[in-house]
PDB file of C-alpha atoms in Angstrom:
ATOM      1  CA  MET C1098       5.745  -5.331 -16.338  1.00 53.00           C
ATOM      2  CA  GLN C1099       2.917  -3.803 -18.157  1.00 59.00           C
ATOM      3  CA  ASP C1100       2.340  -1.619 -20.058  1.00 68.00           C
ATOM      4  CA  ARG C1101       1.094   1.407 -18.277  1.00 86.00           C
ATOM      5  CA  LEU C1102       1.208   1.218 -14.685  1.00 96.00           C
ATOM      6  CA  ILE C1103      -1.518   1.283 -12.474  1.00 97.00           C
ATOM      7  CA  GLN C1104      -1.569   3.652  -9.492  1.00 97.00           C
ATOM      8  CA  SER C1105      -3.623   3.190  -6.299  1.00 97.00           C
ATOM      9  CA  PRO C1106      -5.555   6.040  -5.472  1.00 96.00           C
ATOM     10  CA  LEU C1107      -4.191   5.373  -1.922  1.00 94.00           C
ATOM     11  CA  ASN C1108      -1.215   7.069  -0.895  1.00 89.00           C
ATOM     12  CA  TYR C1109       0.635   4.390   1.671  1.00 83.00           C
ATOM     13  CA  THR C1110       3.852   5.498   3.548  1.00 79.00           C
ATOM     14  CA  GLY C1111       6.106   3.329   1.843  1.00 81.00           C
ATOM     15  CA  GLY C1112       4.213   2.594  -1.177  1.00 88.00           C
ATOM     16  CA  LYS C1113       6.327   0.900  -4.118  1.00 94.00           C
ATOM     17  CA  TYR C1114       4.907   2.747  -6.716  1.00 95.00           C
ATOM     18  CA  LYS C1115       8.150   4.951  -7.448  1.00 93.00           C
ATOM     19  CA  LEU C1116      10.113   1.742  -6.997  1.00 95.00           C
ATOM     20  CA  LEU C1117       8.517  -0.569  -9.443  1.00 97.00           C
ATOM     21  CA  SER C1118      10.402   0.378 -12.492  1.00 96.00           C
ATOM     22  CA  GLN C1119      13.425  -1.209 -10.297  1.00 97.00           C
ATOM     23  CA  ILE C1120      11.932  -3.881  -8.365  1.00 97.00           C
ATOM     24  CA  LEU C1121       9.600  -5.389 -11.331  1.00 98.00           C
ATOM     25  CA  PRO C1122      12.592  -6.451 -13.420  1.00 97.00           C
ATOM     26  CA  PHE C1123      13.781  -8.825 -10.708  1.00 98.00           C
ATOM     27  CA  PHE C1124      10.391 -10.622 -10.251  1.00 98.00           C
ATOM     28  CA  PRO C1125      10.138 -14.293 -11.922  1.00 97.00           C
ATOM     29  CA  LYS C1126       8.285 -14.959 -15.221  1.00 95.00           C
ATOM     30  CA  ASN C1127       5.799 -16.819 -15.549  1.00 95.00           C
ATOM     31  CA  ILE C1128       3.821 -16.846 -12.010  1.00 98.00           C
ATOM     32  CA  ASN C1129       0.842 -18.444 -11.563  1.00 98.00           C
ATOM     33  CA  LEU C1130      -0.288 -17.727  -7.920  1.00 98.00           C
ATOM     34  CA  MET C1131       0.976 -13.999  -7.013  1.00 98.00           C
ATOM     35  CA  LEU C1132       0.335 -12.900  -3.098  1.00 98.00           C
ATOM     36  CA  ASP C1133       1.056  -9.884  -2.112  1.00 98.00           C
ATOM     37  CA  LEU C1134       1.072 -10.150   1.678  1.00 98.00           C
ATOM     38  CA  PHE C1135       1.172  -7.113   2.863  1.00 97.00           C
ATOM     39  CA  CYS C1136      -0.075  -5.315  -0.301  1.00 97.00           C
ATOM     40  CA  GLY C1137      -1.099  -2.431   0.841  1.00 96.00           C
ATOM     41  CA  GLY C1138      -2.282   0.251  -1.734  1.00 96.00           C
ATOM     42  CA  ALA C1139      -1.680  -2.635  -3.836  1.00 97.00           C
ATOM     43  CA  ASN C1140       0.756  -0.792  -6.319  1.00 97.00           C
ATOM     44  CA  VAL C1141       2.799  -4.077  -6.748  1.00 98.00           C
ATOM     45  CA  GLY C1142       0.048  -6.911  -6.602  1.00 98.00           C
ATOM     46  CA  LEU C1143      -1.667  -5.151  -9.592  1.00 98.00           C
ATOM     47  CA  ASN C1144       1.197  -4.220 -11.502  1.00 98.00           C
ATOM     48  CA  VAL C1145       2.787  -7.906 -11.948  1.00 97.00           C
ATOM     49  CA  ASN C1146       1.537 -10.026 -14.684  1.00 96.00           C
ATOM     50  CA  SER C1147       0.234 -13.880 -13.218  1.00 97.00           C
ATOM     51  CA  LYS C1148      -2.523 -15.747 -13.734  1.00 98.00           C
ATOM     52  CA  LYS C1149      -3.604 -15.011 -10.754  1.00 98.00           C
ATOM     53  CA  LEU C1150      -3.403 -12.812  -7.932  1.00 98.00           C
ATOM     54  CA  ILE C1151      -4.440 -12.964  -4.357  1.00 98.00           C
ATOM     55  CA  LEU C1152      -3.963  -9.211  -2.215  1.00 98.00           C
ATOM     56  CA  ASN C1153      -4.100  -9.590   1.412  1.00 98.00           C
ATOM     57  CA  ASP C1154      -3.782  -7.135   4.221  1.00 97.00           C
ATOM     58  CA  LYS C1155      -4.701  -7.456   8.066  1.00 95.00           C
ATOM     59  CA  GLU C1156      -6.449  -3.617   7.444  1.00 95.00           C
ATOM     60  CA  LYS C1157     -10.074  -5.053   7.928  1.00 97.00           C
ATOM     61  CA  GLU C1158     -11.366  -1.838   6.233  1.00 97.00           C
ATOM     62  CA  LEU C1159      -9.000  -1.546   3.120  1.00 97.00           C
ATOM     63  CA  ILE C1160      -9.394  -5.162   2.124  1.00 98.00           C
ATOM     64  CA  ARG C1161     -13.558  -4.110   2.223  1.00 98.00           C
ATOM     65  CA  LEU C1162     -13.261  -0.865   0.364  1.00 98.00           C
ATOM     66  CA  PHE C1163     -11.265  -2.991  -1.829  1.00 98.00           C
ATOM     67  CA  LYS C1164     -14.152  -5.931  -2.039  1.00 98.00           C
ATOM     68  CA  TYR C1165     -16.211  -3.094  -2.494  1.00 98.00           C
ATOM     69  CA  PHE C1166     -14.403  -1.734  -5.775  1.00 98.00           C
ATOM     70  CA  LYS C1167     -14.393  -4.996  -7.862  1.00 98.00           C
ATOM     71  CA  LYS C1168     -17.956  -5.796  -6.894  1.00 98.00           C
ATOM     72  CA  HIS C1169     -19.190  -2.535  -8.272  1.00 98.00           C
ATOM     73  CA  GLN C1170     -19.749  -0.858 -11.471  1.00 97.00           C
ATOM     74  CA  SER C1171     -17.496   2.129 -11.694  1.00 97.00           C
ATOM     75  CA  ASP C1172     -20.659   3.959 -12.957  1.00 98.00           C
ATOM     76  CA  LYS C1173     -22.403   3.269  -9.967  1.00 98.00           C
ATOM     77  CA  ILE C1174     -19.092   3.999  -7.099  1.00 98.00           C
ATOM     78  CA  PHE C1175     -18.737   7.883  -9.260  1.00 98.00           C
ATOM     79  CA  LYS C1176     -22.434   8.517  -9.443  1.00 98.00           C
ATOM     80  CA  ASP C1177     -22.664   7.681  -5.687  1.00 98.00           C
ATOM     81  CA  LEU C1178     -19.404   9.406  -4.855  1.00 98.00           C
ATOM     82  CA  GLU C1179     -20.465  12.737  -6.237  1.00 98.00           C
ATOM     83  CA  ASN C1180     -24.005  12.168  -4.795  1.00 98.00           C
ATOM     84  CA  LEU C1181     -21.420  12.141  -1.332  1.00 98.00           C
ATOM     85  CA  ILE C1182     -19.442  14.703  -2.041  1.00 98.00           C
ATOM     86  CA  ASP C1183     -22.997  17.485  -3.401  1.00 98.00           C
ATOM     87  CA  GLU C1184     -24.372  16.015   0.457  1.00 98.00           C
ATOM     88  CA  PHE C1185     -21.479  17.246   2.214  1.00 98.00           C
ATOM     89  CA  ASN C1186     -20.972  20.501   0.396  1.00 98.00           C
ATOM     90  CA  LEU C1187     -17.169  19.437  -0.130  1.00 98.00           C
ATOM     91  CA  SER C1188     -15.516  21.534  -3.435  1.00 98.00           C
ATOM     92  CA  LYS C1189     -15.599  19.866  -6.713  1.00 98.00           C
ATOM     93  CA  SER C1190     -12.563  21.822  -8.352  1.00 98.00           C
ATOM     94  CA  SER C1191     -12.872  19.434 -11.977  1.00 97.00           C
ATOM     95  CA  LYS C1192     -15.741  21.402 -12.260  1.00 97.00           C
ATOM     96  CA  MET C1193     -15.201  24.367 -10.899  1.00 97.00           C
ATOM     97  CA  GLY C1194     -11.920  25.604  -9.941  1.00 97.00           C
ATOM     98  CA  TYR C1195     -10.123  26.628  -7.706  1.00 97.00           C
ATOM     99  CA  GLU C1196     -11.022  30.604  -7.615  1.00 97.00           C
ATOM    100  CA  PHE C1197     -15.068  29.382  -7.212  1.00 98.00           C
ATOM    101  CA  TYR C1198     -14.037  27.914  -3.737  1.00 98.00           C
ATOM    102  CA  ASN C1199     -11.700  31.173  -3.165  1.00 97.00           C
ATOM    103  CA  CYS C1200      -8.609  29.095  -3.149  1.00 97.00           C
ATOM    104  CA  ASN C1201      -5.438  28.268  -5.547  1.00 96.00           C
ATOM    105  CA  SER C1202      -3.670  25.371  -6.633  1.00 94.00           C
ATOM    106  CA  THR C1203      -0.514  26.140  -4.156  1.00 96.00           C
ATOM    107  CA  LYS C1204      -2.441  26.422  -0.573  1.00 96.00           C
ATOM    108  CA  GLY C1205      -4.670  23.850  -2.190  1.00 97.00           C
ATOM    109  CA  LEU C1206      -8.470  22.984  -0.493  1.00 98.00           C
ATOM    110  CA  ALA C1207      -8.896  22.662   2.802  1.00 98.00           C
ATOM    111  CA  SER C1208      -9.683  26.192   4.237  1.00 98.00           C
ATOM    112  CA  TYR C1209     -12.482  25.634   2.049  1.00 98.00           C
ATOM    113  CA  ASN C1210     -13.367  21.936   2.865  1.00 98.00           C
ATOM    114  CA  LYS C1211     -11.886  21.397   6.507  1.00 98.00           C
ATOM    115  CA  GLU C1212     -15.355  21.922   8.216  1.00 98.00           C
ATOM    116  CA  ASN C1213     -17.471  19.735   6.148  1.00 98.00           C
ATOM    117  CA  PHE C1214     -14.450  17.297   5.923  1.00 98.00           C
ATOM    118  CA  LEU C1215     -14.896  17.042   9.689  1.00 98.00           C
ATOM    119  CA  LYS C1216     -18.718  16.122   9.302  1.00 98.00           C
ATOM    120  CA  LEU C1217     -18.145  13.346   7.331  1.00 98.00           C
ATOM    121  CA  ARG C1218     -15.365  11.775   9.195  1.00 98.00           C
ATOM    122  CA  ASN C1219     -17.466  12.138  12.059  1.00 98.00           C
ATOM    123  CA  SER C1220     -20.304  10.593  10.289  1.00 98.00           C
ATOM    124  CA  TYR C1221     -18.574   7.710   8.603  1.00 98.00           C
ATOM    125  CA  ASN C1222     -16.890   6.980  11.909  1.00 98.00           C
ATOM    126  CA  LYS C1223     -20.684   6.396  13.031  1.00 98.00           C
ATOM    127  CA  ASP C1224     -21.725   4.597  10.452  1.00 98.00           C
ATOM    128  CA  LYS C1225     -18.736   3.157   8.507  1.00 98.00           C
ATOM    129  CA  ASN C1226     -20.188   3.758   5.075  1.00 98.00           C
ATOM    130  CA  ILE C1227     -17.103   2.784   2.723  1.00 98.00           C
ATOM    131  CA  LEU C1228     -17.618   4.962   0.312  1.00 98.00           C
ATOM    132  CA  LYS C1229     -17.172   7.617   3.023  1.00 98.00           C
ATOM    133  CA  LEU C1230     -14.224   6.397   3.975  1.00 98.00           C
ATOM    134  CA  PHE C1231     -12.577   6.603   0.131  1.00 98.00           C
ATOM    135  CA  LEU C1232     -13.561  10.295   0.231  1.00 98.00           C
ATOM    136  CA  LEU C1233     -12.245  10.830   3.547  1.00 98.00           C
ATOM    137  CA  ILE C1234      -8.744   9.360   1.660  1.00 98.00           C
ATOM    138  CA  VAL C1235      -9.188  11.444  -1.295  1.00 98.00           C
ATOM    139  CA  PHE C1236     -10.028  14.194   0.922  1.00 98.00           C
ATOM    140  CA  GLY C1237      -7.557  13.762   3.792  1.00 98.00           C
ATOM    141  CA  PHE C1238      -4.058  14.444   4.690  1.00 96.00           C
ATOM    142  CA  ASN C1239      -1.675  12.865   1.724  1.00 94.00           C
ATOM    143  CA  ASN C1240      -4.275  10.816   1.174  1.00 94.00           C
ATOM    144  CA  GLN C1241      -3.128   8.595   3.076  1.00 94.00           C
ATOM    145  CA  LEU C1242      -5.886   5.841   5.679  1.00 94.00           C
ATOM    146  CA  ARG C1243      -5.268   5.870   9.145  1.00 94.00           C
ATOM    147  CA  PHE C1244      -7.454   4.921  12.332  1.00 94.00           C
ATOM    148  CA  ASN C1245      -6.932   6.101  15.662  1.00 93.00           C
ATOM    149  CA  SER C1246      -6.639   2.635  19.025  1.00 90.00           C
ATOM    150  CA  LYS C1247     -10.823   3.202  18.552  1.00 94.00           C
ATOM    151  CA  ASN C1248     -10.601   1.990  15.061  1.00 94.00           C
ATOM    152  CA  GLU C1249     -12.194   5.884  13.854  1.00 97.00           C
ATOM    153  CA  PHE C1250     -10.425   7.422  10.623  1.00 97.00           C
ATOM    154  CA  ASN C1251      -8.763  10.447  12.617  1.00 96.00           C
ATOM    155  CA  LEU C1252      -6.371  12.120   9.732  1.00 97.00           C
ATOM    156  CA  PRO C1253      -7.168  15.749   9.198  1.00 98.00           C
ATOM    157  CA  CYS C1254      -8.409  17.542   5.760  1.00 98.00           C
ATOM    158  CA  GLY C1255      -6.226  17.424   2.710  1.00 97.00           C
ATOM    159  CA  LYS C1256      -5.047  20.250  -0.198  1.00 97.00           C
ATOM    160  CA  ARG C1257      -6.631  18.254  -2.806  1.00 97.00           C
ATOM    161  CA  ASP C1258     -10.481  16.620  -3.551  1.00 98.00           C
ATOM    162  CA  PHE C1259     -11.570  14.176  -6.087  1.00 98.00           C
ATOM    163  CA  ASN C1260      -9.723  16.027  -8.793  1.00 97.00           C
ATOM    164  CA  LEU C1261      -9.675  14.111 -12.510  1.00 97.00           C
ATOM    165  CA  LYS C1262      -6.017  12.712 -11.745  1.00 97.00           C
ATOM    166  CA  MET C1263      -7.151  10.954  -9.166  1.00 97.00           C
ATOM    167  CA  GLN C1264     -10.865  10.303 -11.446  1.00 98.00           C
ATOM    168  CA  GLU C1265      -8.794   8.641 -13.530  1.00 98.00           C
ATOM    169  CA  LYS C1266      -5.875   6.405 -10.720  1.00 97.00           C
ATOM    170  CA  LEU C1267     -10.079   5.254  -9.825  1.00 98.00           C
ATOM    171  CA  ARG C1268     -10.878   4.285 -12.553  1.00 98.00           C
ATOM    172  CA  LEU C1269      -7.962   2.245 -14.052  1.00 98.00           C
ATOM    173  CA  PHE C1270      -7.452   0.890 -10.149  1.00 98.00           C
ATOM    174  CA  ILE C1271     -11.035  -0.276 -10.618  1.00 98.00           C
ATOM    175  CA  GLU C1272     -10.604  -1.321 -14.049  1.00 97.00           C
ATOM    176  CA  ALA C1273      -7.837  -3.921 -13.413  1.00 97.00           C
ATOM    177  CA  LEU C1274      -9.268  -5.420  -9.834  1.00 98.00           C
ATOM    178  CA  GLN C1275     -12.423  -6.317 -11.890  1.00 98.00           C
ATOM    179  CA  ASN C1276     -10.396  -7.360 -14.928  1.00 96.00           C
ATOM    180  CA  LYS C1277      -7.621  -9.588 -12.998  1.00 96.00           C
ATOM    181  CA  GLU C1278      -8.779 -12.878 -11.675  1.00 98.00           C
ATOM    182  CA  VAL C1279      -8.306 -11.189  -8.044  1.00 98.00           C
ATOM    183  CA  TYR C1280      -9.174 -12.115  -4.639  1.00 98.00           C
ATOM    184  CA  LEU C1281      -8.505 -10.252  -1.311  1.00 98.00           C
ATOM    185  CA  GLN C1282      -8.085 -11.341   2.110  1.00 98.00           C
ATOM    186  CA  ASN C1283      -7.299  -9.994   5.184  1.00 98.00           C
ATOM    187  CA  LYS C1284      -5.534 -11.785   7.397  1.00 98.00           C
ATOM    188  CA  ASP C1285      -2.262 -11.384   9.666  1.00 97.00           C
ATOM    189  CA  PHE C1286       0.751 -13.008   7.645  1.00 98.00           C
ATOM    190  CA  ARG C1287       1.215 -15.716  10.223  1.00 98.00           C
ATOM    191  CA  LYS C1288      -2.303 -17.124  10.063  1.00 98.00           C
ATOM    192  CA  PHE C1289      -1.765 -17.157   5.796  1.00 98.00           C
ATOM    193  CA  ASP C1290      -2.841 -20.840   4.679  1.00 98.00           C
ATOM    194  CA  ILE C1291       0.669 -21.214   2.367  1.00 98.00           C
ATOM    195  CA  ASN C1292      -0.139 -24.463   1.759  1.00 98.00           C
ATOM    196  CA  ILE C1293      -1.915 -23.005  -1.465  1.00 98.00           C
ATOM    197  CA  LEU C1294       1.353 -22.141  -2.431  1.00 98.00           C
ATOM    198  CA  ASP C1295       3.930 -24.341  -5.201  1.00 98.00           C
ATOM    199  CA  LYS C1296       6.829 -24.021  -7.033  1.00 97.00           C
ATOM    200  CA  LYS C1297       4.741 -22.276  -9.695  1.00 98.00           C
ATOM    201  CA  SER C1298       3.357 -19.116  -6.647  1.00 98.00           C
ATOM    202  CA  PHE C1299       5.629 -16.232  -6.400  1.00 98.00           C
ATOM    203  CA  VAL C1300       5.107 -14.192  -2.594  1.00 98.00           C
ATOM    204  CA  TYR C1301       6.146 -10.730  -2.183  1.00 98.00           C
ATOM    205  CA  ILE C1302       6.771  -8.910   1.234  1.00 98.00           C
ATOM    206  CA  ASP C1303       6.506  -5.090   1.807  1.00 97.00           C
ATOM    207  CA  PRO C1304       5.732  -5.074   5.711  1.00 96.00           C
ATOM    208  CA  PRO C1305       6.553  -2.384   7.751  1.00 93.00           C
ATOM    209  CA  TYR C1306      10.218  -1.573   8.251  1.00 91.00           C
ATOM    210  CA  PHE C1307      11.227  -3.141  11.967  1.00 89.00           C
ATOM    211  CA  LEU C1308      13.751   0.555  11.592  1.00 84.00           C
ATOM    212  CA  ALA C1309      11.097   3.264  10.393  1.00 70.00           C
ATOM    213  CA  ARG C1310       8.527   5.272  12.592  1.00 58.00           C
ATOM    214  CA  ALA C1311       6.084   5.923   9.821  1.00 50.00           C
ATOM    215  CA  SER C1312       2.193   6.561  10.660  1.00 49.00           C
ATOM    216  CA  TYR C1313       1.670   2.191  10.025  1.00 45.00           C
ATOM    217  CA  ASN C1314       4.229   1.428  12.852  1.00 43.00           C
ATOM    218  CA  GLU C1315       3.478   4.312  15.158  1.00 49.00           C
ATOM    219  CA  ASN C1316       4.125   3.081  18.901  1.00 46.00           C
ATOM    220  CA  GLY C1317       6.158   0.063  18.005  1.00 51.00           C
ATOM    221  CA  ALA C1318       3.274  -1.439  16.050  1.00 79.00           C
ATOM    222  CA  TRP C1319       5.648  -3.583  14.060  1.00 92.00           C
ATOM    223  CA  SER C1320       7.472  -5.069  16.900  1.00 92.00           C
ATOM    224  CA  LYS C1321      11.418  -7.300  17.278  1.00 93.00           C
ATOM    225  CA  ASN C1322       9.016 -10.576  17.343  1.00 96.00           C
ATOM    226  CA  ASP C1323       6.959  -9.384  14.284  1.00 96.00           C
ATOM    227  CA  GLU C1324      10.077  -8.999  12.533  1.00 96.00           C
ATOM    228  CA  LEU C1325      10.855 -12.321  13.247  1.00 97.00           C
ATOM    229  CA  ASP C1326       8.260 -14.169  12.391  1.00 98.00           C
ATOM    230  CA  LEU C1327       8.555 -12.779   9.321  1.00 98.00           C
ATOM    231  CA  LEU C1328      11.681 -13.654   8.355  1.00 98.00           C
ATOM    232  CA  ASP C1329      11.209 -17.416   9.873  1.00 98.00           C
ATOM    233  CA  LEU C1330       8.396 -17.168   6.521  1.00 98.00           C
ATOM    234  CA  LEU C1331      10.429 -16.206   4.170  1.00 98.00           C
ATOM    235  CA  LYS C1332      12.802 -19.405   5.406  1.00 98.00           C
ATOM    236  CA  LYS C1333       9.662 -21.906   5.221  1.00 98.00           C
ATOM    237  CA  LEU C1334       8.632 -20.828   1.782  1.00 98.00           C
ATOM    238  CA  ASP C1335      12.283 -20.639   0.378  1.00 98.00           C
ATOM    239  CA  ASP C1336      12.231 -24.664   1.922  1.00 98.00           C
ATOM    240  CA  MET C1337       9.300 -25.002  -0.335  1.00 98.00           C
ATOM    241  CA  GLY C1338      10.672 -24.253  -3.509  1.00 98.00           C
ATOM    242  CA  VAL C1339       8.881 -20.734  -3.558  1.00 98.00           C
ATOM    243  CA  LYS C1340       9.479 -18.023  -5.111  1.00 98.00           C
ATOM    244  CA  VAL C1341       9.861 -14.919  -2.813  1.00 98.00           C
ATOM    245  CA  ALA C1342      10.887 -10.909  -2.090  1.00 98.00           C
ATOM    246  CA  LEU C1343      11.106  -9.150   0.134  1.00 98.00           C
ATOM    247  CA  SER C1344      11.365  -5.108   0.252  1.00 97.00           C
ATOM    248  CA  ASN C1345      12.958  -3.711   3.390  1.00 96.00           C
ATOM    249  CA  VAL C1346      16.178  -1.897   4.460  1.00 93.00           C
ATOM    250  CA  ILE C1347      19.360  -2.351   5.427  1.00 92.00           C
ATOM    251  CA  PHE C1348      20.058   1.390   6.939  1.00 87.00           C
ATOM    252  CA  HIS C1349      17.751   4.113   8.174  1.00 83.00           C
ATOM    253  CA  LYS C1350      18.440   7.081   9.513  1.00 80.00           C
ATOM    254  CA  ASN C1351      22.227   5.817  10.938  1.00 80.00           C
ATOM    255  CA  LYS C1352      20.563   2.291  12.206  1.00 88.00           C
ATOM    256  CA  GLU C1353      21.218  -0.646  11.264  1.00 92.00           C
ATOM    257  CA  HIS C1354      18.826  -3.537  10.636  1.00 95.00           C
ATOM    258  CA  LYS C1355      21.321  -5.985  12.485  1.00 95.00           C
ATOM    259  CA  ILE C1356      18.792  -8.621  12.909  1.00 96.00           C
ATOM    260  CA  LEU C1357      17.950  -9.072   8.946  1.00 96.00           C
ATOM    261  CA  ILE C1358      22.066  -8.582   7.971  1.00 96.00           C
ATOM    262  CA  GLN C1359      22.374 -11.590  10.932  1.00 96.00           C
ATOM    263  CA  TRP C1360      19.620 -13.756   9.140  1.00 97.00           C
ATOM    264  CA  LEU C1361      21.377 -12.892   5.694  1.00 96.00           C
ATOM    265  CA  LYS C1362      24.561 -14.148   6.527  1.00 96.00           C
ATOM    266  CA  ASN C1363      23.210 -17.864   7.845  1.00 97.00           C
ATOM    267  CA  ASN C1364      20.824 -18.228   4.791  1.00 97.00           C
ATOM    268  CA  THR C1365      23.079 -17.228   1.716  1.00 97.00           C
ATOM    269  CA  GLN C1366      20.646 -18.276  -0.576  1.00 97.00           C
ATOM    270  CA  PHE C1367      18.793 -14.925  -0.531  1.00 97.00           C
ATOM    271  CA  LYS C1368      20.204 -12.171  -3.019  1.00 96.00           C
ATOM    272  CA  ILE C1369      20.517  -8.310  -2.435  1.00 97.00           C
ATOM    273  CA  GLU C1370      19.699  -6.089  -4.992  1.00 97.00           C
ATOM    274  CA  PHE C1371      20.473  -2.520  -3.756  1.00 95.00           C
ATOM    275  CA  LEU C1372      17.657  -0.130  -4.684  1.00 95.00           C
ATOM    276  CA  ASN C1373      17.619   3.701  -5.210  1.00 88.00           C
ATOM    277  CA  PHE C1374      14.810   5.903  -4.657  1.00 70.00           C
ATOM    278  CA  SER C1375      15.550   9.440  -3.205  1.00 56.00           C
ATOM    279  CA  TYR C1376      19.142   7.961  -1.664  1.00 42.00           C
ATOM    280  CA  LYS C1377      22.244   8.305  -2.317  1.00 45.00           C
ATOM    281  CA  ASN C1378      24.158   4.533  -2.746  1.00 43.00           C
ATOM    282  CA  CYS C1379      26.074   3.606   0.371  1.00 43.00           C
ATOM    283  CA  ASN C1380      27.272  -0.226   0.950  1.00 47.00           C
ATOM    284  CA  TYR C1381      25.074  -1.753   3.499  1.00 45.00           C
ATOM    285  CA  GLN C1382      28.469  -2.075   5.904  1.00 46.00           C
ATOM    286  CA  ALA C1383      29.110   1.451   5.880  1.00 48.00           C
ATOM    287  CA  LYS C1384      28.201   3.676   8.545  1.00 49.00           C
ATOM    288  CA  ASN C1385      25.929   6.352   7.180  1.00 51.00           C
ATOM    289  CA  SER C1386      22.804   8.687   7.696  1.00 57.00           C
ATOM    290  CA  TYR C1387      21.257   7.335   4.228  1.00 75.00           C
ATOM    291  CA  THR C1388      18.366   4.504   3.892  1.00 84.00           C
ATOM    292  CA  GLN C1389      19.463   1.821   1.923  1.00 92.00           C
ATOM    293  CA  GLU C1390      15.899   0.081   0.260  1.00 93.00           C
ATOM    294  CA  ILE C1391      16.872  -3.602  -0.323  1.00 96.00           C
ATOM    295  CA  LEU C1392      15.081  -6.209  -2.194  1.00 98.00           C
ATOM    296  CA  LEU C1393      15.760  -9.744  -1.649  1.00 98.00           C
ATOM    297  CA  ARG C1394      14.804 -12.542  -3.288  1.00 98.00           C
ATOM    298  CA  ASN C1395      15.717 -16.727  -2.810  1.00 98.00           C
ATOM    299  CA  TYR C1396      15.500 -17.675  -7.124  1.00 97.00           C
ATOM    300  CA  LYS C1397      17.686 -15.693  -9.887  1.00 92.00           C
TER     301      LYS C1397
END
């Protein structure tokens, strides 16, 4: 584990930043190549010590944003962001405070920013300027990334702005992207070339949860076939001798992940680590209303 953890400026539903202290100790040592197959906000990949890192995600705009952060200097990015904030007349609480906007930290800045946030959102949806997208994430609801069926950003205005805490997150995130040997890919997990992996590689997999109905999995975006294809991939990686770890849930809101439980019975080489994150501990054979996060791994 690194001395200082990098926290993504993107708040992905199901993101693992708050679980890092539990899952990182289970990761292998001396990793040559790490693949974060569903990287999302990249909270996991950027906090693992490896010689090389591949961040992969099928969300095209996410990877485009990361590529921009990796290519451009922090000073330029921050200057361009400030210019956009001024152009759209959005709040700057780090300089002006909340009272200047007739707001307070409890209720947040949405009442001031809402109208101009919508102008920014319309502008991005027309020109696809990647820094406008980042500002939409910063000023948007819970710092999340979501698009509608027309590939338009569709989250409403949030309570916060580009405050000092967010600025620090972004600065450290850019630094990590640029200082590590990071490669960025935009592929469906079925199309990723696993032949580049070997026994010194490590693959971390944090897919949409089949039992969940979070924003990333609305309208059944992650299907039973997706889950089965992913479990087939785990078996292929294991057969290749590649170290692999999978985050998932055994139970969620009275639902049992029967597909995964049956798969584990047939693949006993995968060890189960039960995690505790705002949930009461439970045995995965028990029937209850709690959610049980787990980490599966095929190595000691």
